[in-house]
Coordinates of C-alpha atoms in Angstrom, one line a residue:
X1 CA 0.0 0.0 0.0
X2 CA 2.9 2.5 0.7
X3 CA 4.0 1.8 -2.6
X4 CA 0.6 2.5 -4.2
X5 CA 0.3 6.0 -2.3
X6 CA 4.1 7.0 -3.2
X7 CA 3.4 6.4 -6.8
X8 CA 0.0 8.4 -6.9
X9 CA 1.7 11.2 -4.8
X10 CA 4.6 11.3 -7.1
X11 CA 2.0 11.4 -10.2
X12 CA 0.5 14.1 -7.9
X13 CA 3.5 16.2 -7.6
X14 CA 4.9 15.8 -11.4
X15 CA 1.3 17.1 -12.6
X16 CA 0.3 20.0 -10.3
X17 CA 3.9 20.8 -9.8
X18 CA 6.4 20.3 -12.0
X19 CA 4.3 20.3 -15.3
X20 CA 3.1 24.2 -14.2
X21 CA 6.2 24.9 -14.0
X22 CA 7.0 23.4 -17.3
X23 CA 3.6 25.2 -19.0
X24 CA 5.1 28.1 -17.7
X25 CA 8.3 28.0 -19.5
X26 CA 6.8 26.8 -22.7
X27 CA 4.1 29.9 -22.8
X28 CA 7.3 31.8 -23.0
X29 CA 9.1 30.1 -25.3
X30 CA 5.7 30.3 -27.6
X31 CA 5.6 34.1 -27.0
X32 CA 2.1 33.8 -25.2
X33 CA 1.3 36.0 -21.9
X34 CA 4.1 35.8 -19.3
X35 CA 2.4 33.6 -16.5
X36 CA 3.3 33.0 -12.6
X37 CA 3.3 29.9 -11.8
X38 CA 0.6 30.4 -9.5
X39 CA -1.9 31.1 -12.3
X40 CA -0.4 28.5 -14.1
X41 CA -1.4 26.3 -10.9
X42 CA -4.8 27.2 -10.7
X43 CA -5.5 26.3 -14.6
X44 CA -3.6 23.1 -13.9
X45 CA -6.0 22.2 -11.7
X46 CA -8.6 22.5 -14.2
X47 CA -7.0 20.7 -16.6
X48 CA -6.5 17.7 -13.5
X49 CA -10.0 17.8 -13.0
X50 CA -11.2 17.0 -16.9
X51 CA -9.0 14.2 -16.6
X52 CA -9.9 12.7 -13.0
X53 CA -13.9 13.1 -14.6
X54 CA -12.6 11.1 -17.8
X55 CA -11.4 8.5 -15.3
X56 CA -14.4 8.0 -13.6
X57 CA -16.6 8.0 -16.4
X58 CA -14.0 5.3 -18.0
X59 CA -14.1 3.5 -14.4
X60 CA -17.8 3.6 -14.6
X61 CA -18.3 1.7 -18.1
X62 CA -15.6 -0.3 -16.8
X63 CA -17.9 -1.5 -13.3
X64 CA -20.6 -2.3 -15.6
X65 CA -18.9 -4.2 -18.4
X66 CA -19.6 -1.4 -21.1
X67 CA -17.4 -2.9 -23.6
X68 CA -17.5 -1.0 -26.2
X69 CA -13.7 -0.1 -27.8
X70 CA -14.8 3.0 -29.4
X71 CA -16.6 4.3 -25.6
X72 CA -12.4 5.3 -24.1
X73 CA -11.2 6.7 -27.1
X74 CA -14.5 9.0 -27.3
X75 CA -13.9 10.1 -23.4
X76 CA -10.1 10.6 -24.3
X77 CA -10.8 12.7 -27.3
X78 CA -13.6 14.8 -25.8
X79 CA -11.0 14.9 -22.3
X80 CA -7.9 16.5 -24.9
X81 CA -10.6 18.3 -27.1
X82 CA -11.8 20.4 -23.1
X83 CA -7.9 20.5 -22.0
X84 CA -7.3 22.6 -25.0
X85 CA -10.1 24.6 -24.6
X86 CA -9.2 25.5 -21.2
X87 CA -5.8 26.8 -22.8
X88 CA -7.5 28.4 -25.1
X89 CA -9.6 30.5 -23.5
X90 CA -7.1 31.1 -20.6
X91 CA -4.4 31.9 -22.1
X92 CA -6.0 34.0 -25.0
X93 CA -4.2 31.8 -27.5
X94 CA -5.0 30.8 -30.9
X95 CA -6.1 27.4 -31.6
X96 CA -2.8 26.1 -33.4
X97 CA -0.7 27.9 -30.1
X98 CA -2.7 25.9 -28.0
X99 CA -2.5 22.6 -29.6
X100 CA 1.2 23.2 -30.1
X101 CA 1.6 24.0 -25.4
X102 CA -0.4 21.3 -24.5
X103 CA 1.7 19.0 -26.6
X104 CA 4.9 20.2 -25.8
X105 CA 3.9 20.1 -21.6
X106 CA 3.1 16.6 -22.6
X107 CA 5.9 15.3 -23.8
X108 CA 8.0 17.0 -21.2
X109 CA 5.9 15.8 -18.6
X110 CA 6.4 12.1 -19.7
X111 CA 9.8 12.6 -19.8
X112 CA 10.1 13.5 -16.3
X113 CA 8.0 10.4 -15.6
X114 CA 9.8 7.9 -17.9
X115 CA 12.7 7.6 -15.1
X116 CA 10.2 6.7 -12.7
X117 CA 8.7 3.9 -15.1
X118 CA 12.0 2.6 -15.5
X119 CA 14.1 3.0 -12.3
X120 CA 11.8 2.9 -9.6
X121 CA 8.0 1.9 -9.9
X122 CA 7.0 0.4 -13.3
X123 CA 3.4 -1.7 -13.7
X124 CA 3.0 -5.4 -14.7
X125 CA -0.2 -7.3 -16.2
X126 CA -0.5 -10.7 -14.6
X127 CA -1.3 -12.7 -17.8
X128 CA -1.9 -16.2 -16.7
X129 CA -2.6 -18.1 -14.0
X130 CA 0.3 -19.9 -12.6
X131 CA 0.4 -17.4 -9.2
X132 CA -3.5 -18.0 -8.4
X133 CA -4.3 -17.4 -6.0
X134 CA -2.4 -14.8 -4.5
X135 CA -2.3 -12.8 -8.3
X136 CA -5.6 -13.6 -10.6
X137 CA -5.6 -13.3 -13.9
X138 CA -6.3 -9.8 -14.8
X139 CA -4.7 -8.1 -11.7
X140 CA -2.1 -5.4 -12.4
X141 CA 0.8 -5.0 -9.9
X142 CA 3.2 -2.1 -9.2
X143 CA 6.4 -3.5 -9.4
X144 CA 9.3 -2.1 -7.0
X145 CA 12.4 -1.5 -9.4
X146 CA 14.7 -0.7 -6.2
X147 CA 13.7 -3.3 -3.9
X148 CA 17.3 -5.1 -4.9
X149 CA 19.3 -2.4 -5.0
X150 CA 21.5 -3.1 -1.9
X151 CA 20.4 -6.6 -1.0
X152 CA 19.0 -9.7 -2.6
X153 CA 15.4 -11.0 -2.9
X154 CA 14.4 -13.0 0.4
X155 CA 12.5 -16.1 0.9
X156 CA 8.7 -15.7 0.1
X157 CA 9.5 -12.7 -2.5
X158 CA 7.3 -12.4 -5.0
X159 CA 9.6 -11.2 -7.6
X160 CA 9.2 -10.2 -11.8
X161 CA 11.9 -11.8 -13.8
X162 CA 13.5 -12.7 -16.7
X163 CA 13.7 -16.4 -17.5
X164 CA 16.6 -18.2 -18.5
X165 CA 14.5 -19.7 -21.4
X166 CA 12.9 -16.6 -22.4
X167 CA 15.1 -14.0 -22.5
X168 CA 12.5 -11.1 -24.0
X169 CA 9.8 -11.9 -21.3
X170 CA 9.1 -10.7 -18.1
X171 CA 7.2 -13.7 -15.7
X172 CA 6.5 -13.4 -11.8
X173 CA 6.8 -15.9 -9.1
X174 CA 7.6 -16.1 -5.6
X175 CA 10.9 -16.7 -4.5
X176 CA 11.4 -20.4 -2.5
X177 CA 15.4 -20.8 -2.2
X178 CA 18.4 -18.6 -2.4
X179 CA 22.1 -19.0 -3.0
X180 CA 23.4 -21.8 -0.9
X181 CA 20.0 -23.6 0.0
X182 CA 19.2 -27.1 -1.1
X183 CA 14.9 -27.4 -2.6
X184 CA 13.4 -30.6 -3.6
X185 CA 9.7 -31.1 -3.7
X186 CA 8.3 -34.1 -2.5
X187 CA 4.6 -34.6 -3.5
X188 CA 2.8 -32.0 -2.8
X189 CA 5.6 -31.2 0.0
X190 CA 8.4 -28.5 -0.3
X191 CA 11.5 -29.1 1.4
X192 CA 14.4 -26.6 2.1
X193 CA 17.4 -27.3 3.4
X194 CA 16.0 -30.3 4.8
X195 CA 12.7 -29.1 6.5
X196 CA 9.8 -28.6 5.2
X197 CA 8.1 -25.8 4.5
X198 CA 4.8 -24.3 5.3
X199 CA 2.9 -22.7 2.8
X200 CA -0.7 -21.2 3.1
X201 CA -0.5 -19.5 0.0
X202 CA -0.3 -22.2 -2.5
X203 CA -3.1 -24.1 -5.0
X204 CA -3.0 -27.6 -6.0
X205 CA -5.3 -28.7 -8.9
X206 CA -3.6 -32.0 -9.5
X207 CA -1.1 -34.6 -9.4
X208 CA 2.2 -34.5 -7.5
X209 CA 5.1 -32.4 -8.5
X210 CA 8.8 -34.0 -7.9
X211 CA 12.3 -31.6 -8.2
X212 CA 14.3 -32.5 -8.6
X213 CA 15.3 -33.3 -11.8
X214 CA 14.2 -30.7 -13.9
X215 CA 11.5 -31.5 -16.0
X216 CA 11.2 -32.2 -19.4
X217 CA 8.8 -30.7 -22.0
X218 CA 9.3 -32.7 -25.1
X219 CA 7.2 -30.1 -26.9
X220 CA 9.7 -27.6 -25.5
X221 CA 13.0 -29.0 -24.4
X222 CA 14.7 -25.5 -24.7
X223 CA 13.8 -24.7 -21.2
X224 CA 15.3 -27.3 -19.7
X225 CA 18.4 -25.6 -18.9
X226 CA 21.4 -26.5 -21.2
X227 CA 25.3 -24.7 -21.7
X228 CA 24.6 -23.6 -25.3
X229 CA 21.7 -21.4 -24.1
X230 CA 23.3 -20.4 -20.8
X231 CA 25.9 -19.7 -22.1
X232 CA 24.6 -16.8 -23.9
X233 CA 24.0 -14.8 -20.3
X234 CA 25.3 -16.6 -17.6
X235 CA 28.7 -16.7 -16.1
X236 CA 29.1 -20.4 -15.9
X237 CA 31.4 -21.9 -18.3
X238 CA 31.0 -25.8 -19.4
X239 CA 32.6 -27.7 -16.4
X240 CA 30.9 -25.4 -13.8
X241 CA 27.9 -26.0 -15.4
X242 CA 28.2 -29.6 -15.9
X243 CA 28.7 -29.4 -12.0
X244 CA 25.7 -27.5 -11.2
X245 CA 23.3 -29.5 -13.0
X246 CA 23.8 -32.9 -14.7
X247 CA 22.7 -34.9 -11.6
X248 CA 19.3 -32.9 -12.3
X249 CA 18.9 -33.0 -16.0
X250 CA 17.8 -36.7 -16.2
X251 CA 14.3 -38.6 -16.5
X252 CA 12.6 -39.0 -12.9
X253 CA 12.6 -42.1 -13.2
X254 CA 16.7 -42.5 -14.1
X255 CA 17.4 -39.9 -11.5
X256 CA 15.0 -42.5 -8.7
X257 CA 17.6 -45.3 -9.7
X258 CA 20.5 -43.2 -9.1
X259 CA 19.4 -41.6 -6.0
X260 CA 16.8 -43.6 -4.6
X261 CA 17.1 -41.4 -1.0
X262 CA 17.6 -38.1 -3.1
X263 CA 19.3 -35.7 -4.1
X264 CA 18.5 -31.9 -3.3
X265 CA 19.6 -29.3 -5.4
X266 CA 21.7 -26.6 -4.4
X267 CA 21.3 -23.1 -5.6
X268 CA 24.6 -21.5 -6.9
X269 CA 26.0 -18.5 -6.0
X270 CA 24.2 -15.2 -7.7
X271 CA 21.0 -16.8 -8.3
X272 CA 17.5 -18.2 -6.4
X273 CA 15.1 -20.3 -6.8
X274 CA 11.5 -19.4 -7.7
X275 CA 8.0 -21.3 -7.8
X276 CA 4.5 -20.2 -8.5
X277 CA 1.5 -20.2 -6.1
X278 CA -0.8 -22.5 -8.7
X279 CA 2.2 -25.6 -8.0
X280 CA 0.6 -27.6 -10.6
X281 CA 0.0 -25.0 -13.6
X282 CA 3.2 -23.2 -13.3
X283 CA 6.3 -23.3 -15.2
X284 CA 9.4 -22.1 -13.2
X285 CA 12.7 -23.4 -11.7
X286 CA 11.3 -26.7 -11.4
X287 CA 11.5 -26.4 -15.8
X288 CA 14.1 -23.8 -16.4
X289 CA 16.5 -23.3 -13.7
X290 CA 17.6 -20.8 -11.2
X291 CA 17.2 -16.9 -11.8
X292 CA 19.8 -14.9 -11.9
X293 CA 20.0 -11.8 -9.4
X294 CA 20.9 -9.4 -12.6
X295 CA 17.8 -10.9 -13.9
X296 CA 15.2 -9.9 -11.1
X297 CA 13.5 -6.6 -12.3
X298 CA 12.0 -5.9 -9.1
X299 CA 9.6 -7.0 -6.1
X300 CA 5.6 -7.1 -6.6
X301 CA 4.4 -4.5 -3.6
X302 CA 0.3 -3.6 -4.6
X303 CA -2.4 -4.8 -6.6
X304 CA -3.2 -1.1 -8.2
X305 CA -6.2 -2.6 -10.2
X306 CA -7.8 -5.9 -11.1
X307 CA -10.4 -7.0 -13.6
X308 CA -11.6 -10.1 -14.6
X309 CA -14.1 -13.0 -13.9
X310 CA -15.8 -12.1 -10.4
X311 CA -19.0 -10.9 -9.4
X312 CA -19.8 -8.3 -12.2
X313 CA -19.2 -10.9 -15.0
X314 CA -16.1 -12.4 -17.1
X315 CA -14.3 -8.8 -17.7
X316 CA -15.7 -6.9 -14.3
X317 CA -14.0 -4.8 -12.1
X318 CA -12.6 -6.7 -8.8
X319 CA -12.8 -3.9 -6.3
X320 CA -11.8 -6.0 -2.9
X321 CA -8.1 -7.0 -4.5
X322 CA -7.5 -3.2 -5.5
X323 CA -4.5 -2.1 -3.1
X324 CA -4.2 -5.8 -1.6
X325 CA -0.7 -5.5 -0.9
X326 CA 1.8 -8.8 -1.5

């Protein structure tokens, strides 16, 4: 939650702040009336309030599954058609001066925000179901981008990553092991560094899981891991490699005859181990390996807004999970 409020006060402070400041400068610049920033202020406010009424209005369709594609880009056209308006007639510009300052604040204004989307809080879509049920499908998440700047991810993290098999996706799950502990799973049981673990956040639908060994897809073998693809982005060269994993890259049931009392693997240095809630609809280290700690993109703080299959129908608006914090 404290990470929902920072992001909407730093949304807050850009728009009623800085971007004044900015329309300011840029009315110069165009040759228009010299304005203080405190008149500035007070049409910013204005502006603020079209869009917080094209919100609601889009919220509103939203809550009662209005559907219709064309219904947000009318509100957003009629929402820039009154912004400029508001310019217009405040700033006793022409039309073409008007167009020509609220596009210029814009783009400055999203280029004051675009460090913020990139280096501290950035959003993520949860698109499938292989965290249910702590994250639905349909729940959008602020994701911390600094959370890992001075210390690794912890036990019971939920963390957005980049996959050793997928290198151009981003995927979330929670972290279960870090560098130095041993995981196996055991039925429906995990086990880490020899005890088990209690977890009431998890969702079985089927069968029993076993890790180690890593599984494999035959439809996919790429993501079991393998040097030639590793070798692209890790720092493990053949024999270290070989080390780490070829106890754990045979068939369950060649890896039963070898070590018929087990044979827990260990994370290596620089990376953890990470599982999804929904244990038997979830691809993750159990498939494709540990994660790398260059490869966590940050921890999952706030649920900032859901929408999916709940009370309202298949696409309506889950109200209770908005600012659930994780």
């Amino acid at each position: 939650m404290f990470l929902l409020i920072a992001f909407w006060l730093c949304f807050i402070f850009v728009y009623l702040i800085i971007h004044p400041f900015i329309l300011s400068e840029f009315s110069k610049k165009l040759k228009l009336e010299s304005l203080q920033f405190k008149s500035v202020f007070r049409i910013n406010l204005l502006l603020v309030a079209v869009q917080i009424l094209s919100l609601v209005l889009s919220f509103i369709l939203t809550l009662f599954n209005l559907r219709n594609p064309l219904l947000p880009i009318a509100i957003s056209i009629l929402a820039l058609v009154i912004q400029i308006r508001i310019i217009k007639s405040r700033f006793n510009a022409g039309i073409l001066k008007s167009i020509a300052l609220y596009v210029s604040t814009f783009i400055a204004t999203v280029c004051i925000m675009i460090p913020t989307r990139f280096f501290v809080v950035a959003p993520y879509n949860m698109p499938s179901g292989s965290m249910e049920d702590t994250l639905l499908l349909g729940d959008r998440i602020l994701v911390n981008k600094l959370a890992y700047a001075f210390q690794a991810p912890k036990r019971g993290d939920i963390v957005v990553l980049v996959p050793p098999h997928e290198r151009s996706k981003n995927f979330i799950k929670r972290t279960v092991a870090v560098a130095g502990d041993t995981v196996e799973v055991r039925s429906r049981t995990l086990i880490v560094n020899g005890k088990s673990v209690e977890e009431n956040y998890t969702k079985h639908t089927g069968g029993s899981d076993m890790f180690p060994p890593f599984r494999y897809y035959s439809i996919a073998p790429q993501y079991q891991p393998n040097f030639e693809s590793w070798s692209n982005f890790s720092d493990f060269d053949e024999a270290s490699f070989n080390k780490t994993f070829q106890d754990y890259l045979l068939s369950p049931r060649e890896f039963m005859r070898r070590f018929p009392s087990g044979n827990p693997f260990r994370v290596p240095e620089g990376y953890i181990f990470v599982m999804g809630d929904n244990r038997d609809n979830s691809l993750d280290s159990r498939v494709w390996g540990p994660v790398a700690l260059e490869d966590i993109k940050g921890q999952a703080h706030v649920i900032y807004w859901s929408q999916g299959a709940g009370v309202l129908g298949k696409n309506g608006v889950r109200l209770s999970r908005i600012g659930t914090s994780l």
